[in-house]
Amino acid sequence: MKHDVIQHAKPAISGGVHKDRRHDSAEKHVTGRADYCDDIAEPQGTLHAYLGVSSVAHGRIKAMDLAAVKAAPGVVGVLTVQDIPGHNDISPTGKHDEPVFPTEKTEFHGQPLFAVVAESRDAARRAAELAKIDYDVLPHALDPIAAQDAGYPLITDPLKLERGDIAPAFETAENRIKGRIAIGGQDHMYLEGQIAFAIPGEDDDVAVHCSTQHPSEAQHMVAHVLGVPSNAVTVNVRRMGGGFGGKESQMNLFCVVAAMAAKKWNRPVKIRPDRDQDMTATGKRHDFVVDYDVAFDNDGRIQAVDGVFAARCGYSSDLSGPVTDRALFHADNAYFYPHVRLQSRPMKTNTVSNTAFRGFGGPQGVVAAERIIEEIAYALGKDPLAIRKANFYGDRDDGRCLTPYHQEVEDNILPRLIGELESSSEYQARREAILQFNARSSILKRGIALTPVKFGISFTATWYNQAGALIHIYNDGSIHLNHGGTEMGQGLNTKVAQVVADAFQVDFERIKITKTTTEKVPNTSATAASSGTDLNGMAALNAAEQLKERLTAFAAETYGVAQEDVTFANNMVQAGSELIPFNDLVRQAYMARVHLSAAGFYKTPKIHWDRAAGKGRPFYYYSYGAACSEVVVDTLTGEYRIERTDILHDVGKSLNPILDKGQVEGAFIQGMGWLTTEELWWDYAGRLRTHAPSTYKIPLASDRPRVFNVNLADWSENKERTVKRSKAVGEPPFMLGISVFEALSMAVASVADYRECPRLDAPATPERVLMAVERLKNRE
Amino acid sequence: MTHRPDIRFLLNGADISLKDVKADATLLDYLRLERRLTGSKEGCAEGDCGACTVLVGRLVKGVLQYETVNACIRFLASLDGCHVVTIEHLRGENGGLHPIQQAMVDFHGSQCGFCTPGFVMSLYALWMANPEPSETEVETSIQGNLCRCTGYQPIVAAAMAANRYGSPARDFLELERANLTQRLADLKDAKRVVIGPADNQAIVPADVDDLASVLNDNPNATIVAGSTDVGLWVTKFMRPIGPAVFISHLEELKSVTLTDTALELGACVTYSEAQGSICEVFPHLKSYWDRIAGWQVRNMGTIGGNIANGSPIGDTPPVLIALGAQIVLRKGETQRSLPLEDFFVEYGKQDRAPGEFVTSILIPRPREGQLHAAYKISKRRDEDISSVAAGFSVTVADGRITDCRLAFGGMAGTPKRAEKAEAALRGQPFNQASFQAAAQALGADFTPLSDWRASADYRLTVARNLLKRFYLSHDETTGEPVDLMSA
């Protein structure tokens, strides 16, 4: 990468918008020179903390004897609840239900109870094992159904979405099906685990380097727990080795422990759990049990849906409220329900508190919607795609555009998108061929499914839809860009820099993308909800436009032209007939005392949400996509292979098509993993036994579809005024993985001649597939 | 014999001599904490994610060979006489990016970048060994590398295109081959290394006789071959392993010998080293072998270790038992051999005396009329521990089953033969009914456990269905593909 800032006029700038541009850290990634938190050089005297955790799922803590821990070699001391100077609370929604360390009860197996601080990580890790903790063991409930049976409370307020009147619709319906689907959770399995590194400063100050998607929240949590104002705490994130939602609220614990220890011993303190502790002590995607009841006519048109969504939330609320809300927001997926009632049941359970994960409850809602479609298709003996088409949202004219939360779908592009994919994937011909293959093949069975996704973009917590950015132009013409978003691999920094390069019409290389820090942009939102580029790109654009205005005014005055006659192009500024290199104009502006730094701000327009009423416009717009997957299943073992997947996905007018495509592919594989091989398994004692890659199986290269055609709908343009008319990309394509789940279902259904919906639960491991095959065969 | 008090190896360009190495010190901690070579990442510390992948070069019969290994579970003491190459050492011909690195950049093979150095190292090793790989070969080479961001497509594309970016013949390691070979040869002094504190001592014997004598003196020492299991005792369970005896370098235990009657594999032959001959002699093991762990682990893990650890879910015992393999053990100067199935006494207990060690495995060559099959069932196809593994050898003469060996892993506390099912087949005609009867009898042979890998129900159902598959795949009248590989 070039670092020289003196540029000469070129035909066009490098790295502008709507162009493929490689990740700004790509060369550092491949050479091992990209620094992650654990790679930061440790100052002399750095200590290491490690968590001591509970060994029962639910119990009263009678006594905690840490003498052996303290006496272990290399140990400097321990941190317990008594060491917390401020509040013993890291609940991200302010519910005060998530202590740093519990005082009376442990509520899940593996819950952090104390921390030990030692001269080395190895010493701390070994010492943590030496605690003697005495419990009064209490009965536990691990899953939402057991929790309901045990009379456990809801962990947070449930949501009800209602429109129309379901009762008469059910009474008069031609067909009605009730069913239940269990949908498993998912571990984030970011390759870089949780980590925080705190360096004490003077007064109350502490600086924390960590791997969080939400620096401002980490800052506020550290301040809250230390009992100091937020201005004493700085949180820095250069990059994460993956986040996926798992580093939104889950990093708070590690940040506060590192910060507490750093202040207590006045030495730098790092904390990095091993993979087992990372997976047992931090939250995951919520598993759901969905009870659905659907009324439909003989053409497969849905008349009414009644759904209850029970979720394993864990011992505290964390983000379970908004996650279970979003499950309901997406329980329609792309389908119009004339009469509908959807209710969430966010259940307290004796498991780790579940949290954000790409899609944030949405995927579970979509899976339920697709199960309803499947049920109808098998009941009527039709192609599920035909049922999907019969139920798509329409428009205002046909009165089929209102969601269960009373937002109008105004930008539906699915009919065109599905049509194109159906044709490019040769869905109909292949489905026909598969039906014929299955008729003559007794052991191997094939399945195909084409599934859509419609995903609402915006934080449903309306106030989160704001962002800030800071741009400095130094007097040599180099540009320093900072914004509140965090880089976790998605290429956010690259895209935002493209927006800034485009605004100033300067080369991408001129822009230095800097670490995210709470010192530069305050009160930021999590980089989550797919909103990173939408929000921060617009905030950066706002900052750039302020600077451009100042430079324009300065150029107009200096060169005696009207402001309209000042334009930025190709690293130059044209003022009337004068062509001035950008650097020169910046230098002149500096000499003339023009302010060359600007803070940008953005808030998403149009959105509002009344949760109590279940009405509003929670989403600024929708992103769409569809995938067609074909599988082959071995009905002797339940093993399967993805033969082919075709994807057509909508990212509006893409800022960077190659990065967006990377997001689509990665999200699809991750969604496929969630529904196939990624299984969380707790034993009777409430111990998570799939807690490392040896036992928890995310997809490998060889699990990719044998043929994988991924395209962006390049004709799409956001109807709303988003940054350069692009659309969010992080989460929506995750749900394209559902096409694999549905294709597996078809292959299984073939053993009973498609007369019955196989009702596969997720994940559809080879075991679940085989057991479903056996169940259906035995019913023959 | 005089002992050497240090281990000596090459790290990237440097000659290293370490005098204070504990038995349980890992390569990754050494690289990251002591050398600040932070390009190799810790993702799991159990050899399952590949973020710490480095190359280890060693002289094999005088020829320098490089292999990928997981630095997280590789013990430092096992590197005596080796060349360790980390991501920091890679460079292109003109000092810029290495061809693999450039391909990864151009194909957008990194997103968060944390797994990337590990992928680069695996693809580098692949390119050196096989510059024009097929897509399947690429997939096989990165079975031990997890990426959570990209979905792998761009990484595979980069690997397929790598050879356009440069030729292995011009690679920096190739250009330095003579010099590196000499430096490694100079490290060899045929001395035993004894190093580390008394309670955490590492012993590297000079040769196999020296090993026998070390074990005579330290009968309860931990024997470490590939460390793909013992590595986890340390990184995951923090179990003390000292004194530990490192044996993976012992030439005498690395021989592969094919005679008229048998294939003999030295105990320290790795899965990778065994692959060529074992798949040639036993073609039915070809696809099975590719599914044992990931490439890094196949480069480290040994046949002897896989057996000696006594795991009920080890990949090789079921298929080797089915083939009628014998295990050869040595204690002091005394050798004995026994049928492999007899080595496994009960869960966690093997027929190995203190101070005794496995020297080789003897596998009889296939005989006329024998039908063989090997099956591995796992949640994820590749790099997963089996829920059920099975090896079948069935001898058919004139349409009748004259003999059979059906061995299973994951069905009991040890790898075990299905004696009742075998009895149900023996002497019976080779037809569906016989295999149905055998499948039925499996219920009397096994009472499998339910755990996170599979339920007891699934295990038994699958085990029965595998007998059905075996019959169908050898029945010429079936007329349709009966497994995914032939789909």
Short mmCIF file of N, CA, C and O in Angstrom, two decimals, chain A residues 235-276:
data_model
loop_
_atom_site.label_atom_id
_atom_site.label_comp_id
_atom_site.label_asym_id
_atom_site.label_seq_id
_atom_site.Cartn_x
_atom_site.Cartn_y
_atom_site.Cartn_z
N VAL A 235 -12.03 3.28 25.83
CA VAL A 235 -12.05 1.92 25.27
C VAL A 235 -11.59 2.00 23.81
O VAL A 235 -12.08 2.83 23.04
N ASN A 236 -10.65 1.14 23.47
CA ASN A 236 -10.05 1.13 22.13
C ASN A 236 -10.23 -0.22 21.46
O ASN A 236 -10.02 -1.25 22.10
N VAL A 237 -10.57 -0.18 20.19
CA VAL A 237 -10.68 -1.41 19.41
C VAL A 237 -10.04 -1.17 18.05
O VAL A 237 -10.54 -0.36 17.27
N ARG A 238 -8.94 -1.84 17.75
CA ARG A 238 -8.39 -1.70 16.41
C ARG A 238 -9.16 -2.60 15.45
O ARG A 238 -9.59 -2.20 14.39
N ARG A 239 -9.27 -3.87 15.82
CA ARG A 239 -10.03 -4.81 15.00
C ARG A 239 -10.38 -6.01 15.86
O ARG A 239 -9.73 -6.27 16.87
N MET A 240 -11.38 -6.72 15.43
CA MET A 240 -11.74 -7.98 16.08
C MET A 240 -11.46 -9.13 15.15
O MET A 240 -11.58 -8.99 13.93
N GLY A 241 -11.13 -10.27 15.73
CA GLY A 241 -11.02 -11.49 14.94
C GLY A 241 -12.38 -12.16 14.89
O GLY A 241 -12.55 -13.28 15.33
N GLY A 242 -13.34 -11.45 14.35
CA GLY A 242 -14.72 -11.96 14.27
C GLY A 242 -15.53 -11.50 15.47
O GLY A 242 -15.01 -11.36 16.58
N GLY A 243 -16.80 -11.24 15.21
CA GLY A 243 -17.70 -10.79 16.28
C GLY A 243 -19.02 -11.52 16.22
O GLY A 243 -19.38 -12.27 17.12
N PHE A 244 -19.78 -11.26 15.16
CA PHE A 244 -21.05 -11.95 14.86
C PHE A 244 -22.11 -11.72 15.94
O PHE A 244 -23.07 -12.48 16.04
N GLY A 245 -21.92 -10.69 16.76
CA GLY A 245 -22.87 -10.43 17.85
C GLY A 245 -22.35 -10.90 19.19
O GLY A 245 -22.81 -10.46 20.23
N GLY A 246 -21.38 -11.80 19.14
CA GLY A 246 -20.86 -12.38 20.37
C GLY A 246 -19.97 -11.44 21.16
O GLY A 246 -19.59 -11.74 22.29
N LYS A 247 -19.62 -10.32 20.55
CA LYS A 247 -18.79 -9.34 21.26
C LYS A 247 -19.53 -8.01 21.38
O LYS A 247 -18.93 -6.95 21.36
N GLU A 248 -20.86 -8.12 21.44
CA GLU A 248 -21.63 -6.89 21.64
C GLU A 248 -21.72 -6.61 23.13
O GLU A 248 -21.12 -5.66 23.61
N SER A 249 -22.41 -7.46 23.87
CA SER A 249 -22.48 -7.25 25.32
C SER A 249 -21.54 -8.18 26.08
O SER A 249 -21.24 -7.94 27.24
N GLN A 250 -21.09 -9.25 25.44
CA GLN A 250 -20.35 -10.27 26.18
C GLN A 250 -18.95 -9.85 26.58
O GLN A 250 -18.32 -10.47 27.43
N MET A 251 -18.45 -8.80 25.93
CA MET A 251 -17.10 -8.35 26.28
C MET A 251 -17.10 -7.54 27.58
O MET A 251 -16.05 -7.36 28.19
N ASN A 252 -18.28 -7.09 28.01
CA ASN A 252 -18.34 -6.21 29.18
C ASN A 252 -17.67 -6.83 30.40
O ASN A 252 -16.90 -6.19 31.11
N LEU A 253 -17.97 -8.10 30.64
CA LEU A 253 -17.42 -8.79 31.81
C LEU A 253 -15.89 -8.72 31.80
O LEU A 253 -15.25 -8.41 32.81
N PHE A 254 -15.32 -9.04 30.65
CA PHE A 254 -13.86 -9.10 30.57
C PHE A 254 -13.25 -7.71 30.74
O PHE A 254 -12.22 -7.54 31.39
N CYS A 255 -13.92 -6.71 30.17
CA CYS A 255 -13.43 -5.34 30.32
C CYS A 255 -13.47 -4.89 31.78
O CYS A 255 -12.51 -4.29 32.27
N VAL A 256 -14.55 -5.19 32.47
CA VAL A 256 -14.63 -4.70 33.85
C VAL A 256 -13.66 -5.46 34.75
O VAL A 256 -13.07 -4.87 35.65
N VAL A 257 -13.47 -6.72 34.52
CA VAL A 257 -12.52 -7.48 35.35
C VAL A 257 -11.10 -6.95 35.13
O VAL A 257 -10.37 -6.69 36.09
N ALA A 258 -10.73 -6.76 33.87
CA ALA A 258 -9.39 -6.25 33.58
C ALA A 258 -9.21 -4.86 34.19
O ALA A 258 -8.17 -4.56 34.80
N ALA A 259 -10.23 -4.02 34.06
CA ALA A 259 -10.13 -2.65 34.56
C ALA A 259 -10.06 -2.62 36.09
O ALA A 259 -9.26 -1.89 36.67
N MET A 260 -10.89 -3.43 36.73
CA MET A 260 -10.86 -3.47 38.20
C MET A 260 -9.49 -3.90 38.70
O MET A 260 -8.94 -3.32 39.63
N ALA A 261 -8.97 -4.95 38.07
CA ALA A 261 -7.67 -5.46 38.51
C ALA A 261 -6.57 -4.43 38.23
O ALA A 261 -5.67 -4.23 39.05
N ALA A 262 -6.67 -3.78 37.09
CA ALA A 262 -5.65 -2.78 36.74
C ALA A 262 -5.63 -1.65 37.76
O ALA A 262 -4.57 -1.17 38.16
N LYS A 263 -6.81 -1.23 38.19
CA LYS A 263 -6.86 -0.15 39.18
C LYS A 263 -6.45 -0.65 40.55
O LYS A 263 -5.78 0.06 41.30
N LYS A 264 -6.84 -1.88 40.88
CA LYS A 264 -6.52 -2.38 42.22
C LYS A 264 -5.01 -2.54 42.42
O LYS A 264 -4.48 -2.20 43.46
N TRP A 265 -4.34 -3.07 41.39
CA TRP A 265 -2.90 -3.32 41.54
C TRP A 265 -2.04 -2.28 40.84
O TRP A 265 -0.82 -2.37 40.87
N ASN A 266 -2.70 -1.34 40.19
CA ASN A 266 -2.00 -0.30 39.45
C ASN A 266 -0.98 -0.87 38.47
O ASN A 266 0.14 -0.40 38.34
N ARG A 267 -1.40 -1.94 37.81
CA ARG A 267 -0.55 -2.56 36.78
C ARG A 267 -1.43 -2.93 35.59
O ARG A 267 -2.63 -3.13 35.74
N PRO A 268 -0.85 -3.02 34.41
CA PRO A 268 -1.66 -3.45 33.27
C PRO A 268 -2.16 -4.88 33.51
O PRO A 268 -1.41 -5.71 34.04
N VAL A 269 -3.38 -5.15 33.13
CA VAL A 269 -3.94 -6.49 33.33
C VAL A 269 -4.67 -6.94 32.07
O VAL A 269 -5.50 -6.22 31.52
N LYS A 270 -4.33 -8.14 31.66
CA LYS A 270 -4.98 -8.72 30.49
C LYS A 270 -5.81 -9.92 30.93
O LYS A 270 -5.40 -10.66 31.83
N ILE A 271 -6.95 -10.09 30.30
CA ILE A 271 -7.72 -11.31 30.56
C ILE A 271 -8.15 -11.93 29.23
O ILE A 271 -8.68 -11.24 28.36
N ARG A 272 -7.83 -13.20 29.10
CA ARG A 272 -8.21 -13.93 27.89
C ARG A 272 -8.60 -15.35 28.31
O ARG A 272 -7.76 -16.14 28.68
N PRO A 273 -9.89 -15.66 28.25
CA PRO A 273 -10.31 -17.02 28.61
C PRO A 273 -9.84 -18.00 27.54
O PRO A 273 -9.59 -17.60 26.41
N ASP A 274 -9.70 -19.27 27.92
CA ASP A 274 -9.42 -20.26 26.88
C ASP A 274 -10.73 -20.53 26.13
O ASP A 274 -11.80 -20.02 26.49
N ARG A 275 -10.65 -21.32 25.08
CA ARG A 275 -11.84 -21.51 24.24
C ARG A 275 -12.97 -22.17 25.03
O ARG A 275 -14.14 -21.81 24.85
N ASP A 276 -12.65 -23.10 25.89
CA ASP A 276 -13.71 -23.76 26.66
C ASP A 276 -14.45 -22.76 27.54
O ASP A 276 -15.68 -22.75 27.60
#
